[in-house]
């Protein structure tokens, strides 16, 4: 699976541990080509390990034991979720590294990725530099660079920014997250991506995720697609447009983001003409991945696949099937209620039954996106 290969390639760039004594592990050999390392790693992985790598959980339910037991691929801080009140950068680093200890102690030792909503500066962290919301910004690249530096200083490698929504109705309660109602202005403001990730090189392939240097982080363009264009400005509502208007208003900034090597893209809670974006295969796989050639990974929003149904979580089997087959590569699961049903049995059962020879089990050589996270060493701070 191409997208899963890219996800593995990204985390492998952060694996700095030397080759283990005993059996030679090809995927741990930094002298080997990335495509060779990825192919070797994927051949060794069980379905449970692959599903674990496709899952992001909230910090509050993570521990080094959970990371090891469920092979978790990513952890996030939800809004306001911090290790302690007025936590210092050292406290953040210790938390991030403690989780990483669990990840590196698994059978294959795959490091995890920590993501955070650093949307106008590293705003979850006490004493960090806070910038205006997107609606009040004008100089983005420098803000991206400053945010990346402070995020890395707390041991975190991944920010859920920028928000490139085009707010078409000021009644939308999150309009302040939009740079403008003008799609051209929003498109120009994607310059924050090189600030966060580093300037893409001339030899980079179109659509390949690119993060360069220890002071840079992976960015996330969100929320794909049309979140700022919902009817009457309803939050998580329905964007009612023909395809020509949808693509001309809400797509240009994503096209530019892909060209600039954005590492990840987050799907929107909203719908387009009645179809939830988390289940829209035509736009996620058909347009974003196939037409725009996006080779990073697509992540769900906070419990996004749960909201495919109304009410949310009404049919989780269907939601997983619809979301993964639409093209989502990593799913945010906020809680692990009984630490077994949701994860070990539910996901794995669905993987065997619903995705035989499909997206999770398919192995590609991972040759796309070879410059992703170039020069990174993220497994420990």
Tab-separated table of C-alpha atoms in Angstrom:
chain	number	residue	atom	x	y	z
A	1	UNK	CA	0.000	0.000	0.000
A	2	UNK	CA	1.621	3.194	-1.215
A	3	UNK	CA	0.329	5.495	1.509
A	4	UNK	CA	1.193	3.070	4.293
A	5	UNK	CA	4.664	2.767	2.787
A	6	UNK	CA	5.080	6.528	2.948
A	7	UNK	CA	3.950	6.568	6.580
A	8	UNK	CA	6.499	3.892	7.447
A	9	UNK	CA	9.179	5.720	5.503
A	10	UNK	CA	8.512	8.845	7.576
A	11	UNK	CA	8.841	7.081	10.926
A	12	UNK	CA	11.901	5.162	9.762
A	13	UNK	CA	13.676	8.436	9.101
A	14	UNK	CA	13.433	9.038	12.843
A	15	UNK	CA	14.846	5.644	13.831
A	16	UNK	CA	18.408	6.379	14.964
A	17	UNK	CA	19.047	3.223	16.966
A	18	UNK	CA	22.000	1.158	15.797
A	19	UNK	CA	21.408	-2.297	14.380
A	20	UNK	CA	20.592	-4.800	17.110
A	21	UNK	CA	23.079	-7.475	18.045
A	22	UNK	CA	22.373	-10.852	16.511
A	23	UNK	CA	20.113	-10.935	13.451
A	24	UNK	CA	20.944	-8.360	10.795
A	25	UNK	CA	17.924	-6.072	10.333
A	26	UNK	CA	18.050	-4.611	6.846
A	27	UNK	CA	15.496	-1.922	7.658
A	28	UNK	CA	17.701	-0.588	10.483
A	29	UNK	CA	20.719	-0.147	8.243
A	30	UNK	CA	21.033	3.578	7.396
A	31	UNK	CA	23.383	2.733	4.515
A	32	UNK	CA	20.590	0.979	2.614
A	33	UNK	CA	18.208	2.857	0.258
A	34	UNK	CA	14.970	3.921	1.923
A	35	UNK	CA	12.839	1.862	-0.442
A	36	UNK	CA	14.824	-1.275	0.453
A	37	UNK	CA	14.512	-0.569	4.189
A	38	UNK	CA	10.769	0.068	3.962
A	39	UNK	CA	10.114	-3.067	1.931
A	40	UNK	CA	12.104	-5.158	4.408
A	41	UNK	CA	10.264	-3.677	7.404
A	42	UNK	CA	6.805	-4.160	5.923
A	43	UNK	CA	7.522	-7.808	5.130
A	44	UNK	CA	8.322	-8.347	8.799
A	45	UNK	CA	5.200	-6.608	10.160
A	46	UNK	CA	2.080	-8.415	11.315
A	47	UNK	CA	-1.369	-7.002	10.561
A	48	UNK	CA	-1.662	-5.949	14.210
A	49	UNK	CA	1.564	-3.956	13.920
A	50	UNK	CA	0.432	-2.277	10.708
A	51	UNK	CA	-2.905	-1.276	12.224
A	52	UNK	CA	-1.129	0.021	15.313
A	53	UNK	CA	1.060	2.219	13.139
A	54	UNK	CA	-2.093	3.628	11.507
A	55	UNK	CA	-3.520	4.690	14.864
A	56	UNK	CA	-3.100	7.932	16.822
A	57	UNK	CA	-4.216	8.096	20.473
A	58	UNK	CA	-4.596	10.954	22.951
A	59	UNK	CA	-1.757	11.683	25.367
A	60	UNK	CA	-3.957	11.067	28.413
A	61	UNK	CA	-4.432	7.376	27.569
A	62	UNK	CA	-0.889	6.779	26.336
A	63	UNK	CA	1.889	5.166	28.348
A	64	UNK	CA	5.019	3.290	27.432
A	65	UNK	CA	3.117	0.071	28.230
A	66	UNK	CA	0.263	1.000	25.867
A	67	UNK	CA	2.728	2.024	23.144
A	68	UNK	CA	4.457	-1.341	23.404
A	69	UNK	CA	1.355	-3.506	23.682
A	70	UNK	CA	-0.600	-1.955	20.800
A	71	UNK	CA	2.279	-0.839	18.528
A	72	UNK	CA	0.853	2.705	18.485
A	73	UNK	CA	2.106	4.821	15.585
A	74	UNK	CA	1.249	8.271	16.894
A	75	UNK	CA	0.140	10.227	19.973
A	76	UNK	CA	-1.440	13.682	20.110
A	77	UNK	CA	-2.296	16.397	22.567
A	78	UNK	CA	-5.898	17.452	22.172
A	79	UNK	CA	-6.745	21.098	22.845
A	80	UNK	CA	-5.368	21.993	26.265
A	81	UNK	CA	-4.035	18.493	26.938
A	82	UNK	CA	-0.735	18.965	28.768
A	83	UNK	CA	1.483	16.735	30.966
A	84	UNK	CA	1.043	19.097	33.935
A	85	UNK	CA	-0.014	22.661	34.711
A	86	UNK	CA	2.545	25.159	33.394
A	87	UNK	CA	4.701	22.269	32.219
A	88	UNK	CA	8.268	23.174	31.291
A	89	UNK	CA	9.862	22.109	27.986
A	90	UNK	CA	11.813	19.510	29.973
A	91	UNK	CA	8.544	18.034	31.267
A	92	UNK	CA	7.238	17.755	27.710
A	93	UNK	CA	10.476	16.150	26.537
A	94	UNK	CA	10.422	13.608	29.350
A	95	UNK	CA	6.823	12.659	28.502
A	96	UNK	CA	7.534	12.334	24.773
A	97	UNK	CA	10.651	10.273	25.412
A	98	UNK	CA	8.882	8.031	27.926
A	99	UNK	CA	6.320	7.080	25.275
A	100	UNK	CA	9.168	6.606	22.802
A	101	UNK	CA	10.827	4.145	25.167
A	102	UNK	CA	7.740	1.945	24.843
A	103	UNK	CA	7.729	2.214	21.048
A	104	UNK	CA	11.406	1.395	20.704
A	105	UNK	CA	11.034	-1.640	22.963
A	106	UNK	CA	8.582	-3.343	20.603
A	107	UNK	CA	9.635	-6.301	18.478
A	108	UNK	CA	10.529	-4.083	15.516
A	109	UNK	CA	11.423	-0.923	17.420
A	110	UNK	CA	9.457	1.508	15.230
A	111	UNK	CA	9.454	5.028	16.757
A	112	UNK	CA	6.170	6.889	17.084
A	113	UNK	CA	5.209	10.434	16.007
A	114	UNK	CA	3.838	13.021	18.464
A	115	UNK	CA	1.387	15.552	17.004
A	116	UNK	CA	0.056	18.780	18.503
A	117	UNK	CA	-2.167	21.722	17.554
A	118	UNK	CA	0.563	24.323	17.154
A	119	UNK	CA	-1.812	26.434	15.076
A	120	UNK	CA	-0.749	29.959	16.065
A	121	UNK	CA	2.533	29.289	17.755
A	122	UNK	CA	3.175	26.400	20.140
A	123	UNK	CA	-0.009	27.462	21.930
A	124	UNK	CA	-0.420	24.459	24.243
A	125	UNK	CA	2.906	25.106	25.962
A	126	UNK	CA	3.373	27.514	28.856
A	127	UNK	CA	5.481	30.589	27.984
A	128	UNK	CA	5.640	29.708	24.279
A	129	UNK	CA	5.437	32.495	21.701
A	130	UNK	CA	1.806	33.055	20.717
A	131	UNK	CA	0.919	34.607	17.365
A	132	UNK	CA	-2.457	35.945	16.170
A	133	UNK	CA	-4.980	33.531	14.723
A	134	UNK	CA	-4.833	33.018	10.969
A	135	UNK	CA	-7.374	35.747	10.279
A	136	UNK	CA	-4.870	38.309	11.596
A	137	UNK	CA	-1.666	37.003	10.047
A	138	UNK	CA	0.252	38.399	7.131
A	139	UNK	CA	3.837	37.116	7.393
A	140	UNK	CA	3.688	33.347	7.607
A	141	UNK	CA	7.024	31.801	6.726
A	142	UNK	CA	8.813	33.406	9.684
A	143	UNK	CA	5.965	32.389	11.994
A	144	UNK	CA	6.235	28.825	10.718
A	145	UNK	CA	9.974	28.751	11.399
A	146	UNK	CA	9.531	30.172	14.913
A	147	UNK	CA	6.745	27.700	15.700
A	148	UNK	CA	8.775	24.764	14.393
A	149	UNK	CA	11.715	25.719	16.601
A	150	UNK	CA	9.578	25.874	19.760
A	151	UNK	CA	7.712	22.656	18.942
A	152	UNK	CA	10.996	20.785	18.473
A	153	UNK	CA	12.243	22.250	21.757
A	154	UNK	CA	9.553	20.226	23.547
A	155	UNK	CA	10.419	16.990	21.761
A	156	UNK	CA	7.416	17.051	19.407
A	157	UNK	CA	7.812	16.377	15.690
A	158	UNK	CA	4.411	17.117	14.145
A	159	UNK	CA	1.969	20.058	14.179
A	160	UNK	CA	-1.640	20.062	13.019
A	161	UNK	CA	-1.102	23.262	11.052
A	162	UNK	CA	-1.788	25.133	8.874
A	163	UNK	CA	-5.546	25.465	8.655
A	164	UNK	CA	-6.188	26.488	5.048
A	165	UNK	CA	-9.954	26.723	5.203
A	166	UNK	CA	-11.575	29.375	3.018
A	167	UNK	CA	-14.254	30.948	5.222
A	168	UNK	CA	-17.155	31.940	2.964
A	169	UNK	CA	-19.677	32.715	5.693
A	170	UNK	CA	-18.716	34.749	8.799
A	171	UNK	CA	-21.389	32.910	10.770
A	172	UNK	CA	-19.044	29.950	10.882
A	173	UNK	CA	-17.749	29.901	14.457
A	174	UNK	CA	-14.238	28.947	13.373
A	175	UNK	CA	-13.889	31.650	10.755
A	176	UNK	CA	-10.946	33.111	12.693
A	177	UNK	CA	-8.965	29.994	11.736
A	178	UNK	CA	-9.197	30.981	8.075
A	179	UNK	CA	-6.652	33.321	6.492
A	180	UNK	CA	-9.287	34.834	4.219
A	181	UNK	CA	-12.519	34.384	2.307
A	182	UNK	CA	-10.409	34.853	-0.834
A	183	UNK	CA	-8.962	31.532	-2.043
A	184	UNK	CA	-6.021	33.333	-3.640
A	185	UNK	CA	-4.964	34.841	-0.307
A	186	UNK	CA	-5.320	31.478	1.430
A	187	UNK	CA	-3.237	29.900	-1.315
A	188	UNK	CA	-0.466	32.464	-0.788
A	189	UNK	CA	-0.462	31.840	2.951
A	190	UNK	CA	0.647	28.244	2.435
A	191	UNK	CA	4.116	29.808	2.644
A	192	UNK	CA	3.935	28.830	6.307
A	193	UNK	CA	4.652	25.243	5.200
A	194	UNK	CA	8.291	25.899	4.169
A	195	UNK	CA	8.662	27.732	7.483
A	196	UNK	CA	7.473	24.686	9.402
A	197	UNK	CA	9.105	21.978	7.286
A	198	UNK	CA	12.000	23.667	5.493
A	199	UNK	CA	12.438	24.707	1.886
A	200	UNK	CA	11.791	21.892	-0.545
A	201	UNK	CA	14.760	20.945	-2.734
A	202	UNK	CA	14.873	20.962	-6.515
A	203	UNK	CA	15.263	17.186	-6.706
A	204	UNK	CA	12.160	16.445	-4.613
A	205	UNK	CA	9.407	14.514	-6.332
A	206	UNK	CA	6.004	16.123	-6.793
A	207	UNK	CA	3.776	15.395	-3.826
A	208	UNK	CA	6.524	13.814	-1.716
A	209	UNK	CA	6.484	14.862	1.953
A	210	UNK	CA	9.542	16.901	2.859
A	211	UNK	CA	10.902	17.901	6.266
A	212	UNK	CA	14.511	19.004	6.483
A	213	UNK	CA	16.584	19.477	9.603
A	214	UNK	CA	16.441	19.104	13.351
A	215	UNK	CA	14.712	22.465	13.776
A	216	UNK	CA	11.800	21.580	11.479
A	217	UNK	CA	8.574	19.620	11.961
A	218	UNK	CA	5.982	17.841	9.836
A	219	UNK	CA	3.042	20.078	8.894
A	220	UNK	CA	-0.623	19.167	8.379
A	221	UNK	CA	-2.830	21.056	5.920
A	222	UNK	CA	-6.449	20.985	7.130
A	223	UNK	CA	-9.364	20.424	6.904
A	224	UNK	CA	-9.839	18.708	3.584
A	225	UNK	CA	-12.139	19.808	1.951
A	226	UNK	CA	-14.648	22.676	2.088
A	227	UNK	CA	-14.858	23.127	5.871
A	228	UNK	CA	-15.170	26.901	5.460
A	229	UNK	CA	-17.944	26.700	2.888
A	230	UNK	CA	-20.742	24.947	4.755
A	231	UNK	CA	-24.376	25.992	4.320
A	232	UNK	CA	-25.245	28.914	6.636
A	233	UNK	CA	-21.772	28.617	8.181
A	234	UNK	CA	-22.783	25.555	10.178
A	235	UNK	CA	-19.821	23.996	11.959
A	236	UNK	CA	-19.148	20.481	10.619
A	237	UNK	CA	-21.997	21.116	8.195
A	238	UNK	CA	-22.666	20.467	4.532
A	239	UNK	CA	-20.902	22.340	1.739
A	240	UNK	CA	-23.397	22.599	-1.110
A	241	UNK	CA	-21.518	23.389	-4.314
A	242	UNK	CA	-21.013	21.933	-7.756
A	243	UNK	CA	-17.620	20.371	-8.365
A	244	UNK	CA	-16.321	23.341	-10.387
A	245	UNK	CA	-16.925	25.807	-7.547
A	246	UNK	CA	-15.666	23.415	-4.901
A	247	UNK	CA	-12.379	22.951	-6.725
A	248	UNK	CA	-11.938	26.619	-7.652
A	249	UNK	CA	-12.633	27.948	-4.125
A	250	UNK	CA	-11.460	25.304	-1.686
A	251	UNK	CA	-8.827	23.262	-3.573
A	252	UNK	CA	-6.127	25.784	-4.680
A	253	UNK	CA	-4.426	25.979	-1.266
A	254	UNK	CA	-4.198	22.176	-1.116
A	255	UNK	CA	-2.643	22.068	-4.544
A	256	UNK	CA	0.008	24.549	-3.399
A	257	UNK	CA	0.513	22.652	-0.141
A	258	UNK	CA	1.213	19.439	-2.027
A	259	UNK	CA	3.680	21.237	-4.317
A	260	UNK	CA	5.483	22.578	-1.223
A	261	UNK	CA	5.878	19.066	0.170
A	262	UNK	CA	3.354	19.127	3.009
A	263	UNK	CA	3.815	15.939	5.003
A	264	UNK	CA	0.207	15.242	6.033
A	265	UNK	CA	-3.355	16.350	5.304
A	266	UNK	CA	-6.298	16.106	7.711
A	267	UNK	CA	-9.809	15.349	6.509
A	268	UNK	CA	-12.758	17.523	7.497
A	269	UNK	CA	-15.746	16.691	9.682
A	270	UNK	CA	-17.886	18.456	7.092
A	271	UNK	CA	-19.678	16.974	4.109
A	272	UNK	CA	-19.803	17.840	0.435
A	273	UNK	CA	-23.298	17.619	-1.003
A	274	UNK	CA	-24.302	15.253	1.786
A	275	UNK	CA	-21.315	12.887	1.742
A	276	UNK	CA	-18.968	13.010	4.744
A	277	UNK	CA	-15.430	13.942	3.747
A	278	UNK	CA	-14.056	11.158	5.933
A	279	UNK	CA	-15.874	8.727	3.634
A	280	UNK	CA	-15.351	10.533	0.309
A	281	UNK	CA	-13.105	8.227	-1.689
A	282	UNK	CA	-13.420	10.307	-4.862
A	283	UNK	CA	-11.920	13.393	-3.220
A	284	UNK	CA	-9.470	11.742	-0.814
A	285	UNK	CA	-8.063	8.983	-3.008
A	286	UNK	CA	-9.275	9.981	-6.447
A	287	UNK	CA	-8.389	13.691	-6.405
A	288	UNK	CA	-5.883	14.276	-3.602
A	289	UNK	CA	-3.787	11.139	-3.979
A	290	UNK	CA	-4.223	10.255	-7.639
A	291	UNK	CA	-4.689	13.624	-9.364
A	292	UNK	CA	-2.615	15.908	-7.122
A	293	UNK	CA	-0.092	13.091	-6.505
A	294	UNK	CA	-0.037	13.638	-2.736
A	295	UNK	CA	2.321	11.017	-1.288
A	296	UNK	CA	2.233	11.947	2.397
A	297	UNK	CA	-0.352	10.464	4.721
A	298	UNK	CA	-3.966	11.450	5.299
A	299	UNK	CA	-5.039	11.621	8.943
A	300	UNK	CA	-8.563	11.716	10.321
A	301	UNK	CA	-9.785	14.536	12.529
A	302	UNK	CA	-10.422	13.944	16.252
A	303	UNK	CA	-12.705	10.867	16.258
A	304	UNK	CA	-13.453	11.762	12.664
A	305	UNK	CA	-14.387	8.317	11.419
A	306	UNK	CA	-16.811	7.952	14.348
A	307	UNK	CA	-18.760	10.897	12.925
A	308	UNK	CA	-19.286	9.288	9.558
A	309	UNK	CA	-22.494	7.924	11.061
A	310	UNK	CA	-25.308	9.876	12.709
A	311	UNK	CA	-25.247	9.615	15.658
A	312	UNK	CA	-21.461	9.259	15.919
A	313	UNK	CA	-20.098	5.783	16.608
A	314	UNK	CA	-23.438	4.197	15.741
A	315	UNK	CA	-21.804	1.631	13.445
A	316	UNK	CA	-18.070	1.522	14.024
A	317	UNK	CA	-17.591	-1.404	11.659
A	318	UNK	CA	-19.027	0.635	8.821
A	319	UNK	CA	-17.078	3.740	9.863
A	320	UNK	CA	-13.730	1.948	9.768
A	321	UNK	CA	-14.547	0.366	6.417
A	322	UNK	CA	-15.720	3.662	4.901
A	323	UNK	CA	-12.875	5.751	6.320
A	324	UNK	CA	-9.956	3.466	5.507
A	325	UNK	CA	-11.275	2.624	2.053
A	326	UNK	CA	-11.815	6.340	1.370
A	327	UNK	CA	-8.065	6.776	1.767
A	328	UNK	CA	-7.452	7.722	5.410
A	329	UNK	CA	-4.043	6.419	6.487
A	330	UNK	CA	-4.018	7.258	10.210
A	331	UNK	CA	-7.023	7.334	12.544
A	332	UNK	CA	-7.247	9.437	15.709
A	333	UNK	CA	-8.682	7.251	18.466
A	334	UNK	CA	-9.108	9.401	21.556
A	335	UNK	CA	-9.644	6.663	24.129
A	336	UNK	CA	-8.920	2.971	24.487
A	337	UNK	CA	-11.938	2.067	26.577
A	338	UNK	CA	-11.040	-1.463	27.581
A	339	UNK	CA	-7.611	-1.684	25.976
A	340	UNK	CA	-8.567	-4.746	23.978
A	341	UNK	CA	-11.968	-4.653	22.288
A	342	UNK	CA	-11.472	-1.394	20.434
A	343	UNK	CA	-7.954	-2.111	19.404
A	344	UNK	CA	-6.779	-5.695	19.364
A	345	UNK	CA	-10.051	-7.345	18.373
A	346	UNK	CA	-12.095	-4.716	16.570
A	347	UNK	CA	-9.383	-3.260	14.323
A	348	UNK	CA	-7.643	-6.527	13.647
A	349	UNK	CA	-10.890	-8.351	12.988
A	350	UNK	CA	-11.913	-5.684	10.507
A	351	UNK	CA	-8.484	-5.828	8.919
A	352	UNK	CA	-8.715	-9.538	8.222
A	353	UNK	CA	-12.367	-9.550	7.198
A	354	UNK	CA	-12.782	-6.255	5.349
A	355	UNK	CA	-9.368	-5.503	3.879
A	356	UNK	CA	-8.029	-8.801	2.488
A	357	UNK	CA	-5.318	-8.002	-0.075
A	358	UNK	CA	-6.383	-4.376	0.372
A	359	UNK	CA	-4.990	-1.130	1.713
A	360	UNK	CA	-3.553	-2.396	4.996
A	361	UNK	CA	-2.059	-5.690	3.855
A	362	UNK	CA	-0.664	-4.602	0.500
A	363	UNK	CA	3.099	-4.031	0.418
A	364	UNK	CA	4.709	-1.506	-1.901
A	365	UNK	CA	8.382	-0.672	-2.230
A	366	UNK	CA	7.946	2.822	-0.810
A	367	UNK	CA	10.021	4.522	-3.505
A	368	UNK	CA	7.851	7.631	-3.507
A	369	UNK	CA	8.676	10.489	-1.201
A	370	UNK	CA	12.281	9.519	-0.619
A	371	UNK	CA	13.218	12.987	0.674
A	372	UNK	CA	10.656	12.980	3.479
A	373	UNK	CA	12.065	14.116	6.817
A	374	UNK	CA	15.543	14.283	5.352
A	375	UNK	CA	18.250	14.290	7.995
A	376	UNK	CA	15.876	13.780	10.906
A	377	UNK	CA	16.606	11.978	14.173
A	378	UNK	CA	13.360	12.023	16.110
A	379	UNK	CA	13.340	8.801	18.138
A	380	UNK	CA	14.778	10.637	21.155
A	381	UNK	CA	15.376	14.284	21.968
